[in-house]
Amino acid sequence: MSTATPPRAPHRDAPTGHSRAQARAGTGLFDARQMLSSLPDAVRKLDPRVMVKSPVMFVVWIGSLLTTVFSVTDPGDWFGWTISAWLWLTVLFANLAEAVAEGRGKAQADTLRRARTDTVARRLDADRTREERVPGTALRVGDLVVCEAGDVIPGDGDVVEGVASVDESAITGESAPVIRESGGDRSAVTGGTKGLSDRILVKITARPGETFIDRMIGLVEGAARQKTPNEVALNILLASLTIVFLLACATLPPFAHYAGTRLTMVVLVALLVCLIPTTIGALLSAIGIAGMDRLVQRNVLAMSGRAVEAAGDVSTLLLDKTGTITLGNRQAAEFLPVRGATEAEVADAAQMSSLADETPEGRSIVVLAKERYGLRERHQGEAADAEWIAFTAQTRMSGVDVDGRRIRKGAAGAVIAWVEERGGTVAKDAARIAERVSTAGGTPLLVAVEDDRGARVLGVVHLKDVVKHGMRERFEELRRMGIRTVMITGDNPLTARAIAQEAGVDDFLAEATPEDKMGLIKREQAGGKLVAMTGDGTNDAPALAQADVGVAMNTGTSAAKEAGNMVDLDSDPTKLIDIVEIGKQLLITRGALTTFSIANDVAKYFAIIPALFASVYPGLDRLNIMHLSSPHSAILSAVVFNALIIIALVPLALRGVRYKPRSADRMLRRNLAVYGLGGLVAPFAGIKLIDLLVSLVPGL
């Protein structure tokens, strides 16, 4: 395998909460104020140019228009007027479902618009010697701009010089500042955010009007939402069913005429509307929009509905080890003495030699010695005559010279070389202990001392990459969902295997290079699987583009965000698991409401047809199990129920059907039992109740 790529540093600046999402969720999923505010949009959607995009509801729209025309020609026909009114309400309720779903993103879009201010940029010339102030709209790709504390960053770009604290609350909803610096995977900055400290040089990567915030506004408002392949296929199925029932209704007048009865156009239209799958046709768009909105509530921006849908069908998850499965910083787990030394001696020497080590690993050694062995926390200032040796990547050691002793702690090779240079000895069991730590997936650090007894190794510090709490349970849950998890790391195979076993992932890829990641994704896809992965660096961009669901971290580079089809604004790599669950919830909700809608149509068939023809064909009276008052009452009750059930199901379409990991056959059985049976029973009860009320109205 190719040369190992070192593990990336963890995202220490990722916000821990979802303030904006919690605030939005707290306003209520679906209330009267939200419905009233969306009503004007629902009325505007009655435009036939908008309605034609939904074949089923366009047929209902045409039927509403026809019944209205026939009612105008016969003003005294109150039945016709009532049917017309409820058909228009059916169309309006369908539009209202979509308008409410779209309206839930408008608040966030308004917040983003406020962040998209017209700023003045401090642009540098080609020689970086002269600075000029220009409007932010005049910036072009490749321009270099200076941003200091208090400046609003004028456009999307990458930090090419310096490091600064940046306020990104306009995007993430979190007030905690984040660090942006050049030369790493946390170099991307977004226009509209604000620098809080220091000075950075930003290279612009997006033209005005095409910035990240502009794309977010279009996406959360639904302006750029494209129908997914699954949604298109379902629309074709619904349109086909509509044509079948349209042809079936067209054959009824000749049969009625032959039997000596007459069916008016109003009755035929009402019958058609009740038999075609209006429920799912009305809610289909709202389900898709709500799926994307649920991601937005978790601070994940989906660049397309296709990505959300693909997340529901993912069968392989690729996850980085560092910062995703593990905490990212190796921590001291235990002190292992060699023969002739004690744990307390090793702990004392390790703590003293780590006081000059400002790395997270060094800090963890100081804390472990204090907590486990009762050693008080020391500070460099306590020993005025001490000479402190700070840890560097070149020496790979840290230590202190104090009270006639020299203490060192560091990588095994570096410490052994230091001991041998001073004519000391290395205990035979030191190498054995270090090898045992490495085999277990840990990192061994040797602790040595030089005093009046000479230079010698005291013991080994076991550094361990700590697996995040609950990860094994999460992976077990994914396994029940039928999803295979693969850990990607730059570590050696021994360390990778140990972490993989502890975390409970199904497989791992050690010493991974960008080419290795691409190769793994292509192999999985060649086997007919959909693959999801997270990434933040430029070296992740090819794999993010190749994956079916590529989630780029907002803290990452512009190349990574351009390559992925989702962006996690909180930069939390473990959120990939939540994204998969949301995608599955979207597919399950769509399937459940489709089952309910078709079952509804079957029940309405038994409500209307027997009532219409029982007087002509007495044998049909056996199917009139609801014993509705009259044919007109049966038709009107079915039409009223057809309209009301749409508005009743809007909260479920927006919230989504609750997802629980289970096998496909169990999910199918549950779907049929709950939504299939429910779709059959609900119309019988609802239509009968409405019929009892309608029968009390004179003249109907």
XYZ file of C-alpha atoms in Angstrom:
700
model
C 0.000 0.000 0.000
C 1.100 3.567 -0.593
C 2.810 5.705 1.972
C 0.523 6.412 4.879
C -1.195 9.737 5.094
C -0.993 11.061 8.665
C -4.294 11.360 10.469
C -5.851 14.801 10.263
C -6.289 16.899 13.344
C -9.720 16.763 14.915
C -12.151 19.616 14.507
C -11.845 21.361 17.813
C -13.969 24.258 16.631
C -17.103 22.283 15.798
C -20.093 23.660 17.720
C -21.638 21.211 20.143
C -25.281 22.282 19.903
C -27.901 23.176 17.379
C -29.315 26.404 18.703
C -31.039 27.443 15.516
C -32.551 24.012 15.011
C -33.820 23.917 18.572
C -35.307 27.369 18.246
C -37.097 26.439 15.059
C -38.336 23.166 16.485
C -39.695 25.002 19.449
C -42.068 27.061 17.297
C -44.229 24.004 16.657
C -44.336 21.628 13.776
C -47.620 22.783 12.336
C -49.845 25.432 13.879
C -52.617 27.800 12.838
C -50.309 30.798 12.446
C -48.013 28.861 10.169
C -50.967 27.705 8.092
C -52.406 31.218 7.784
C -49.055 32.715 6.802
C -48.708 30.058 4.068
C -52.254 30.528 2.747
C -51.381 33.319 0.256
C -48.686 31.108 -1.275
C -51.181 28.256 -1.536
C -53.607 30.508 -3.410
C -50.864 31.662 -5.786
C -50.083 28.024 -6.569
C -53.577 27.681 -8.113
C -51.965 29.051 -11.281
C -52.376 26.271 -13.918
C -48.711 26.701 -14.902
C -47.813 25.595 -11.376
C -50.525 22.946 -11.033
C -49.500 21.138 -14.225
C -46.276 20.052 -12.484
C -48.377 17.665 -10.366
C -50.427 15.492 -12.760
C -52.838 14.162 -10.128
C -53.670 17.543 -8.630
C -53.861 19.107 -12.093
C -56.670 16.653 -12.905
C -58.422 17.715 -9.684
C -57.901 21.371 -10.668
C -59.526 20.751 -14.066
C -62.373 18.855 -12.355
C -62.925 21.780 -9.972
C -63.087 24.149 -12.921
C -65.576 21.924 -14.782
C -67.898 21.492 -11.808
C -67.820 25.254 -11.235
C -68.789 25.893 -14.874
C -71.668 23.388 -14.702
C -72.805 24.889 -11.410
C -72.904 28.337 -12.994
C -75.164 27.000 -15.757
C -77.523 25.642 -13.085
C -77.406 28.139 -10.199
C -80.076 26.316 -8.224
C -78.101 23.084 -7.973
C -76.783 23.312 -4.430
C -75.256 19.865 -4.696
C -73.117 21.021 -7.628
C -72.021 24.165 -5.783
C -71.102 22.171 -2.690
C -69.082 19.652 -4.697
C -67.307 22.485 -6.519
C -66.424 24.209 -3.244
C -64.942 21.053 -1.716
C -63.001 20.214 -4.866
C -61.424 23.661 -4.805
C -60.643 23.138 -1.113
C -58.980 19.827 -2.034
C -56.678 21.628 -4.461
C -56.061 24.422 -1.962
C -55.212 21.987 0.842
C -52.744 20.213 -1.444
C -51.083 23.538 -2.266
C -51.155 24.472 1.404
C -49.221 21.335 2.336
C -46.444 22.294 -0.081
C -46.565 25.963 0.933
C -46.239 25.098 4.629
C -43.277 22.822 3.889
C -41.601 25.571 1.853
C -42.449 28.221 4.433
C -40.491 26.413 7.134
C -37.281 27.325 5.292
C -38.116 30.991 4.785
C -37.152 32.030 8.303
C -33.665 30.636 7.816
C -33.449 32.206 4.360
C -34.315 35.600 5.864
C -31.575 35.144 8.459
C -29.093 34.310 5.722
C -30.147 37.344 3.682
C -29.398 39.563 6.650
C -25.945 37.993 6.769
C -25.415 38.688 3.063
C -24.447 42.329 3.457
C -22.824 44.634 0.949
C -19.324 44.967 2.354
C -16.240 46.927 1.427
C -13.269 44.689 0.674
C -9.597 45.522 1.235
C -8.137 44.079 -1.954
C -4.407 43.696 -2.519
C -2.702 44.246 -5.842
C -0.735 41.514 -7.625
C 2.482 42.408 -5.753
C 0.699 42.408 -2.367
C 2.179 45.823 -1.679
C -0.784 48.145 -2.136
C -4.248 47.888 -0.622
C -7.396 49.346 -2.201
C -10.975 49.464 -0.930
C -13.557 48.109 -3.377
C -17.199 46.956 -3.032
C -17.571 43.269 -2.226
C -19.574 42.856 -5.435
C -16.491 43.875 -7.444
C -14.395 40.942 -6.226
C -13.451 38.217 -8.674
C -12.145 34.685 -8.293
C -8.447 34.787 -7.365
C -8.491 38.235 -5.712
C -6.603 38.564 -2.418
C -8.299 40.494 0.396
C -7.140 41.470 3.874
C -9.408 40.856 6.872
C -8.610 41.993 10.395
C -10.480 41.952 13.710
C -13.948 43.474 13.251
C -13.980 43.132 9.456
C -16.801 41.316 7.687
C -15.339 38.763 5.298
C -16.484 40.045 1.872
C -16.706 36.742 -0.022
C -16.126 33.003 0.013
C -12.476 32.039 -0.025
C -9.541 30.209 1.505
C -7.131 31.602 4.079
C -3.703 31.669 2.435
C -1.866 33.516 5.186
C -2.401 33.879 8.929
C -4.790 32.514 11.522
C -7.850 34.159 13.067
C -10.944 33.569 15.165
C -14.130 33.919 13.077
C -17.764 34.418 14.087
C -19.927 32.110 11.911
C -23.143 32.466 13.915
C -24.952 33.842 10.848
C -24.552 30.420 9.221
C -24.408 27.860 12.018
C -26.554 29.645 14.597
C -23.795 29.134 17.187
C -22.146 32.041 18.957
C -18.906 30.179 19.699
C -16.125 31.456 17.399
C -14.118 29.078 15.227
C -10.488 29.068 14.127
C -9.554 29.531 10.470
C -5.934 29.160 9.395
C -3.859 28.713 6.274
C -2.260 25.506 5.159
C -4.735 23.024 6.629
C -8.219 21.608 6.343
C -9.727 24.546 8.247
C -8.880 27.223 5.742
C -12.290 27.950 4.180
C -14.143 31.136 5.136
C -17.631 32.216 4.102
C -18.724 35.661 2.970
C -20.844 37.448 5.570
C -19.007 35.982 8.553
C -16.949 38.236 10.797
C -13.313 38.178 11.841
C -12.844 38.523 15.597
C -9.064 38.564 15.933
C -5.722 38.804 14.182
C -5.099 39.354 10.475
C -5.666 36.906 7.619
C -5.205 37.017 3.877
C -8.107 35.449 1.968
C -8.092 34.261 -1.637
C -11.576 34.652 -3.147
C -12.991 31.431 -4.639
C -16.570 32.419 -5.650
C -18.107 35.119 -7.823
C -20.708 37.534 -6.350
C -24.165 35.941 -6.450
C -22.675 32.438 -6.436
C -21.416 32.370 -2.857
C -22.179 29.678 -0.337
C -24.835 31.838 1.339
C -26.506 32.517 -2.035
C -26.665 28.774 -2.686
C -28.028 28.151 0.807
C -30.809 30.714 0.333
C -31.918 29.107 -2.923
C -31.837 25.622 -1.451
C -33.658 26.262 1.823
C -36.404 28.163 0.000
C -36.884 25.242 -2.362
C -36.153 27.308 -5.461
C -33.427 24.913 -6.543
C -35.154 21.703 -5.403
C -35.247 19.138 -8.172
C -37.475 16.077 -8.058
C -35.551 12.947 -7.197
C -35.595 9.843 -9.437
C -37.759 8.013 -6.911
C -40.181 10.939 -6.788
C -40.317 11.151 -10.599
C -41.030 7.419 -10.833
C -43.808 7.709 -8.240
C -45.297 10.666 -10.145
C -45.371 8.534 -13.303
C -47.129 5.745 -11.392
C -49.694 8.157 -9.968
C -50.274 9.681 -13.400
C -50.799 6.184 -14.841
C -53.342 5.333 -12.139
C -55.100 8.625 -12.818
C -55.384 7.796 -16.536
C -56.730 4.311 -15.706
C -59.440 5.723 -13.414
C -60.187 8.485 -15.917
C -60.884 5.849 -18.574
C -62.919 3.819 -16.075
C -65.091 6.810 -15.189
C -65.526 7.614 -18.870
C -67.148 4.190 -19.398
C -69.712 4.687 -16.626
C -72.192 6.976 -18.491
C -72.981 4.351 -21.181
C -73.554 1.712 -18.503
C -75.746 4.122 -16.537
C -77.736 5.034 -19.664
C -78.253 1.343 -20.485
C -79.493 0.751 -16.938
C -81.952 3.604 -17.208
C -80.216 6.093 -14.943
C -78.165 9.219 -15.556
C -74.813 10.389 -14.191
C -74.171 14.140 -14.312
C -70.770 15.610 -15.059
C -70.542 16.837 -11.463
C -71.037 13.278 -10.182
C -68.479 11.857 -12.616
C -65.859 14.437 -11.667
C -66.458 13.852 -7.970
C -66.178 10.097 -8.520
C -62.919 10.497 -10.443
C -61.373 12.751 -7.778
C -62.274 10.283 -5.043
C -60.829 7.296 -6.903
C -57.502 8.711 -8.108
C -54.617 8.842 -5.557
C -55.154 12.462 -4.523
C -53.814 12.006 -0.984
C -50.260 11.046 -1.923
C -50.410 13.302 -4.992
C -51.153 16.239 -2.702
C -48.476 15.405 -0.137
C -45.648 14.095 -2.346
C -43.891 17.423 -2.818
C -44.307 18.350 0.851
C -42.676 15.068 1.917
C -39.585 15.777 -0.208
C -39.257 19.382 0.960
C -39.738 18.363 4.596
C -36.965 15.768 4.243
C -34.493 18.453 3.185
C -35.810 20.736 5.924
C -35.166 18.088 8.595
C -31.533 18.112 7.484
C -31.458 21.921 7.669
C -32.779 21.699 11.233
C -29.667 19.648 12.022
C -27.449 22.217 10.289
C -26.850 20.021 7.243
C -27.319 21.598 3.831
C -28.300 19.140 1.101
C -27.355 20.394 -2.346
C -30.128 18.293 -3.918
C -33.097 16.137 -2.995
C -31.352 13.315 -4.814
C -28.672 13.288 -2.089
C -31.280 13.016 0.690
C -32.997 10.155 -1.094
C -29.693 8.403 -1.770
C -28.871 8.644 1.947
C -31.908 6.485 2.636
C -30.580 3.729 0.357
C -26.939 3.830 1.515
C -25.491 0.398 2.233
C -21.832 1.343 2.987
C -20.570 4.121 5.277
C -16.961 5.319 5.133
C -15.923 7.203 8.270
C -12.644 8.824 9.266
C -11.196 7.424 12.469
C -9.773 10.643 13.874
C -12.451 12.993 15.191
C -15.273 10.740 14.027
C -14.915 7.360 15.689
C -12.274 8.478 18.198
C -11.863 11.708 20.135
C -8.850 12.477 17.959
C -6.334 13.252 20.688
C -4.426 10.279 22.070
C -4.631 10.170 25.850
C -2.469 8.520 28.468
C -4.106 5.291 29.656
C -1.501 3.716 31.983
C 2.105 3.772 33.175
C 4.004 0.484 32.662
C 7.297 0.143 34.622
C 10.229 -1.989 33.516
C 11.763 -4.485 35.945
C 13.399 -2.688 38.826
C 11.128 0.380 38.680
C 7.684 1.137 40.129
C 4.564 2.656 38.612
C 4.846 5.611 40.981
C 8.403 6.327 39.744
C 7.280 6.189 36.109
C 4.259 8.406 36.827
C 6.374 10.992 38.677
C 9.030 11.138 35.946
C 6.429 11.167 33.156
C 4.566 14.051 34.782
C 7.720 16.117 35.307
C 8.952 15.543 31.751
C 5.520 16.437 30.308
C 5.230 19.864 31.918
C 7.010 21.346 28.897
C 4.910 19.324 26.459
C 1.952 21.468 25.375
C 0.466 18.794 23.123
C -2.851 17.173 24.164
C -0.934 13.941 24.760
C 1.458 15.689 27.142
C -1.412 17.339 29.015
C -3.149 13.966 29.415
C -0.019 12.454 31.022
C 0.049 15.227 33.624
C -3.645 14.716 34.395
C -3.382 10.898 34.603
C -0.453 11.068 37.025
C -2.408 13.474 39.205
C -5.705 11.529 39.184
C -4.466 7.931 39.398
C -1.361 8.257 41.552
C -2.240 11.253 43.701
C 0.583 13.390 42.362
C -0.196 17.048 42.697
C -0.343 19.101 39.529
C 2.986 20.834 39.059
C 3.932 23.903 37.067
C 7.108 24.961 35.342
C 7.435 28.052 37.505
C 7.815 25.996 40.698
C 11.459 25.067 39.919
C 13.384 28.255 39.250
C 16.645 26.461 38.506
C 15.095 23.912 36.153
C 15.899 23.761 32.456
C 12.804 22.776 30.503
C 13.039 20.939 27.183
C 9.903 21.535 25.124
C 8.558 18.887 22.818
C 9.389 19.367 19.120
C 8.694 17.299 16.054
C 12.444 17.120 15.398
C 13.565 15.760 18.788
C 10.298 13.892 19.497
C 11.035 14.321 23.202
C 10.274 16.634 26.070
C 11.848 16.777 29.506
C 13.490 18.698 32.308
C 16.916 19.000 33.956
C 16.415 19.685 37.662
C 18.030 18.787 41.013
C 20.877 16.894 39.366
C 18.523 14.709 37.338
C 17.758 14.652 33.652
C 14.313 13.287 32.767
C 13.118 12.600 29.224
C 9.886 11.293 27.729
C 9.165 10.689 24.053
C 9.107 8.312 21.098
C 10.806 4.974 21.737
C 13.584 5.442 19.189
C 14.432 8.962 20.354
C 14.559 8.042 24.062
C 16.637 4.886 23.464
C 19.132 6.922 21.421
C 19.305 9.516 24.244
C 19.999 6.805 26.867
C 22.662 5.077 24.749
C 24.427 8.391 24.019
C 24.968 8.715 27.766
C 26.305 5.197 28.141
C 23.150 3.978 29.817
C 21.307 0.712 29.445
C 17.879 -0.087 28.110
C 16.027 -2.789 30.047
C 15.233 -5.829 27.925
C 11.561 -5.743 28.817
C 11.181 -2.102 27.621
C 11.059 -3.179 23.974
C 8.670 -6.003 24.845
C 6.287 -3.665 26.693
C 6.406 -1.137 23.852
C 5.632 -3.835 21.302
C 2.709 -5.064 23.391
C 1.270 -1.517 23.516
C 1.650 -1.137 19.734
C -0.007 -4.493 19.074
C -2.976 -3.391 21.186
C -3.384 -0.331 18.963
C -1.763 2.132 21.338
C 1.273 4.389 21.063
C 4.198 3.706 23.442
C 6.237 6.559 24.873
C 9.396 5.734 26.829
C 10.323 7.532 30.057
C 14.029 7.715 30.989
C 16.115 9.345 33.668
C 19.822 10.139 34.181
C 21.014 10.531 37.774
C 23.830 9.298 39.981
C 22.863 5.732 39.034
C 23.378 6.487 35.320
C 20.975 6.767 32.388
C 18.214 4.184 32.180
C 14.655 3.611 30.970
C 12.079 3.634 33.780
C 9.016 2.489 31.858
C 6.462 3.061 29.136
C 3.493 5.429 28.882
C 0.573 3.852 27.027
C -1.133 6.442 24.825
C -4.537 5.399 23.555
C -6.809 6.862 20.886
C -10.062 6.927 22.838
C -13.185 5.716 21.054
C -16.131 8.058 21.532
C -18.784 6.975 23.985
C -21.684 5.095 22.408
C -20.013 4.469 19.050
C -20.241 0.672 19.340
C -23.986 0.950 19.949
C -24.381 3.296 16.965
C -22.542 0.887 14.683
C -24.624 -2.007 15.962
C -27.720 0.006 15.101
C -26.385 0.613 11.595
C -25.705 -3.103 11.257
C -29.365 -3.799 12.043
C -30.242 -1.315 9.298
C -28.219 -3.419 6.863
C -25.423 -0.834 6.547
C -21.755 -1.846 6.458
C -19.335 0.514 8.199
C -15.719 1.010 7.129
C -13.202 3.002 9.184
C -10.619 4.976 7.183
C -7.349 5.919 8.850
C -3.755 6.785 8.117
C -2.598 4.599 11.020
C -0.708 1.359 10.571
C -2.755 -1.855 10.235
C -2.092 -3.010 13.815
C -3.404 0.217 15.337
C -6.286 0.361 12.862
C -7.347 -3.213 13.670
C -7.349 -2.563 17.413
C -9.455 0.599 17.104
C -11.820 -1.106 14.642
C -12.413 -3.982 17.048
C -12.996 -1.662 19.994
C -15.374 0.599 18.050
C -17.253 -2.303 16.467
C -16.945 -1.290 12.789
C -17.301 -3.987 10.139
C -14.052 -3.261 8.280
C -11.179 -0.783 8.104
C -8.792 0.738 5.563
C -5.364 1.442 7.054
C -2.659 3.791 5.722
C -5.313 5.237 3.438
C -4.338 7.563 0.591
C -6.803 9.514 -1.608
C -6.351 6.839 -4.284
C -7.174 4.111 -1.764
C -10.402 5.854 -0.772
C -11.450 6.270 -4.391
C -10.665 2.637 -5.132
C -12.718 1.418 -2.169
C -15.738 3.526 -3.174
C -15.597 2.322 -6.771
C -15.376 -1.314 -5.677
C -18.424 -0.930 -3.451
C -20.376 0.839 -6.199
C -19.402 -1.822 -8.726
C -21.162 -4.296 -6.437
C -24.397 -2.323 -6.704
C -24.058 -0.522 -3.365
C -24.594 3.136 -2.530
C -21.721 4.688 -0.576
C -21.623 7.633 1.832
C -18.538 9.286 3.297
C -17.404 12.400 5.122
C -14.376 14.565 4.422
C -12.935 18.021 4.914
C -9.630 18.256 3.074
C -8.639 18.862 -0.522
C -7.345 15.287 -0.624
C -10.890 14.104 0.225
C -12.484 15.951 -2.720
C -12.147 13.141 -5.313
C -13.711 10.579 -2.972
C -16.488 12.992 -1.935
C -17.345 13.560 -5.591
C -17.338 9.817 -6.294
C -19.497 8.872 -3.286
C -23.270 8.765 -3.702
C -23.584 10.840 -0.515
C -20.564 13.061 0.124
C -20.795 15.124 3.315
C -18.223 17.927 3.422
C -17.385 19.694 6.666
C -18.040 23.429 6.749
C -14.626 23.854 8.393
C -13.016 22.152 5.406
C -11.557 23.483 2.209
C -13.571 24.992 -0.637
C -12.580 22.042 -2.823
C -14.188 19.599 -0.375
C -17.409 21.635 -0.148
C -17.644 21.896 -3.926
C -17.116 18.155 -4.357
C -19.689 16.968 -1.784
C -23.460 17.051 -2.233
C -24.056 17.920 1.434
C -22.342 20.374 3.777
C -22.411 19.930 7.550
C -22.412 23.433 8.999
C -21.474 22.111 12.460
C -18.549 20.083 11.059
C -19.504 17.023 13.105
C -18.406 13.928 11.157
C -20.613 11.581 13.204
C -23.665 13.366 11.810
C -23.372 11.121 8.754
C -25.220 8.501 10.791
C -28.103 10.943 11.397
C -28.177 11.832 7.705
C -28.689 8.180 6.777
C -31.549 7.916 9.273
C -33.212 11.043 7.861
C -32.911 9.650 4.329
C -34.504 6.383 5.407
C -37.246 8.297 7.204
C -37.991 10.187 3.972
C -38.357 6.973 1.970
C -40.449 5.308 4.681
C -42.756 8.331 4.950
C -43.292 8.379 1.204
C -44.015 4.645 1.139
C -46.336 4.783 4.157
C -48.460 7.623 2.777
C -48.586 5.979 -0.662
C -49.906 2.786 0.977
C -52.432 4.830 2.961
C -53.572 6.717 -0.150
C -54.144 3.608 -2.280
C -55.976 1.871 0.583
C -58.098 5.015 0.917
C -59.129 4.768 -2.723
C -60.264 1.174 -2.274
C -62.439 2.147 0.692
C -63.940 5.124 -1.183
C -64.788 2.794 -4.070
C -66.933 0.705 -1.715
C -68.550 3.896 -0.412
C -69.554 5.467 -3.734
C -70.167 2.773 -6.376
C -72.712 0.687 -4.398
C -74.607 3.820 -3.356
C -74.763 5.033 -6.964
C -75.964 1.837 -8.617
C -77.723 -0.127 -5.851
C -81.134 1.054 -7.033
C -80.398 -0.182 -10.569
C -78.435 -3.297 -9.645
C -79.885 -4.520 -6.321
C -77.077 -7.042 -5.926
C -74.655 -4.163 -5.287
C -76.539 -3.321 -2.116
C -74.606 -6.100 -0.403
C -71.441 -4.011 -0.893
C -73.081 -0.923 0.621
C -71.775 -1.907 4.048
C -71.793 1.704 5.292
C -75.528 2.129 4.470
C -75.102 5.722 3.364
C -78.186 7.908 3.201
C -78.338 8.543 -0.540
C -76.153 8.571 -3.657
C -75.667 12.347 -3.366
C -74.799 12.033 0.300
C -72.306 9.236 -0.469
C -70.551 11.282 -3.137
C -70.447 14.481 -1.102
C -69.238 12.655 2.027
C -66.442 11.000 0.047
C -65.391 14.340 -1.483
C -65.380 16.082 1.907
C -63.369 13.248 3.477
C -60.953 13.318 0.525
C -60.226 16.990 1.203
C -60.020 16.785 4.982
C -57.689 13.762 5.046
C -55.084 15.772 3.121
C -54.952 18.523 5.711
C -55.027 15.924 8.504
C -51.930 14.179 7.109
C -49.851 17.335 6.587
C -48.238 17.145 10.081
C -47.232 13.523 9.440
C -45.771 14.449 6.028
C -43.742 17.261 7.607
C -42.610 15.358 10.680
C -42.045 12.058 8.897
C -42.854 8.523 9.959
C -40.685 7.452 12.870
C -37.870 5.183 11.754
C -36.675 2.160 13.722
C -33.938 -0.179 12.468
C -35.543 -3.444 11.379
C -35.415 -5.865 8.461
C -37.135 -5.047 5.157
C -39.843 -7.712 5.543
C -40.709 -6.515 9.062
C -40.915 -2.931 7.816
C -43.219 -4.039 4.980
C -45.491 -5.937 7.358
C -45.669 -2.965 9.701
C -46.353 -0.616 6.811
C -49.242 -2.749 5.575
C -50.633 -3.314 9.065
C -50.554 0.328 10.155
C -50.981 2.403 7.002
C -52.614 -0.168 4.725
C -55.210 -1.247 7.267
C -55.518 2.304 8.568
C -56.108 3.561 5.033
C -58.961 1.051 4.669
C -60.627 1.701 8.026
C -60.326 5.503 8.215
C -62.556 6.243 5.168
C -65.304 3.889 6.360
C -65.460 5.669 9.717
C -64.887 9.160 8.330
C -67.282 8.962 5.398
C -70.033 7.452 7.574
C -69.649 10.241 10.129
C -69.738 12.929 7.437
C -72.764 11.211 5.857
C -74.666 11.447 9.145
C -73.937 15.179 9.243
C -74.716 15.733 5.550
C -78.052 13.915 5.820
C -79.167 16.556 8.318
C -78.758 19.338 5.717
C -81.981 19.837 3.713
C -81.736 19.861 -0.071
C -78.551 17.770 -0.274
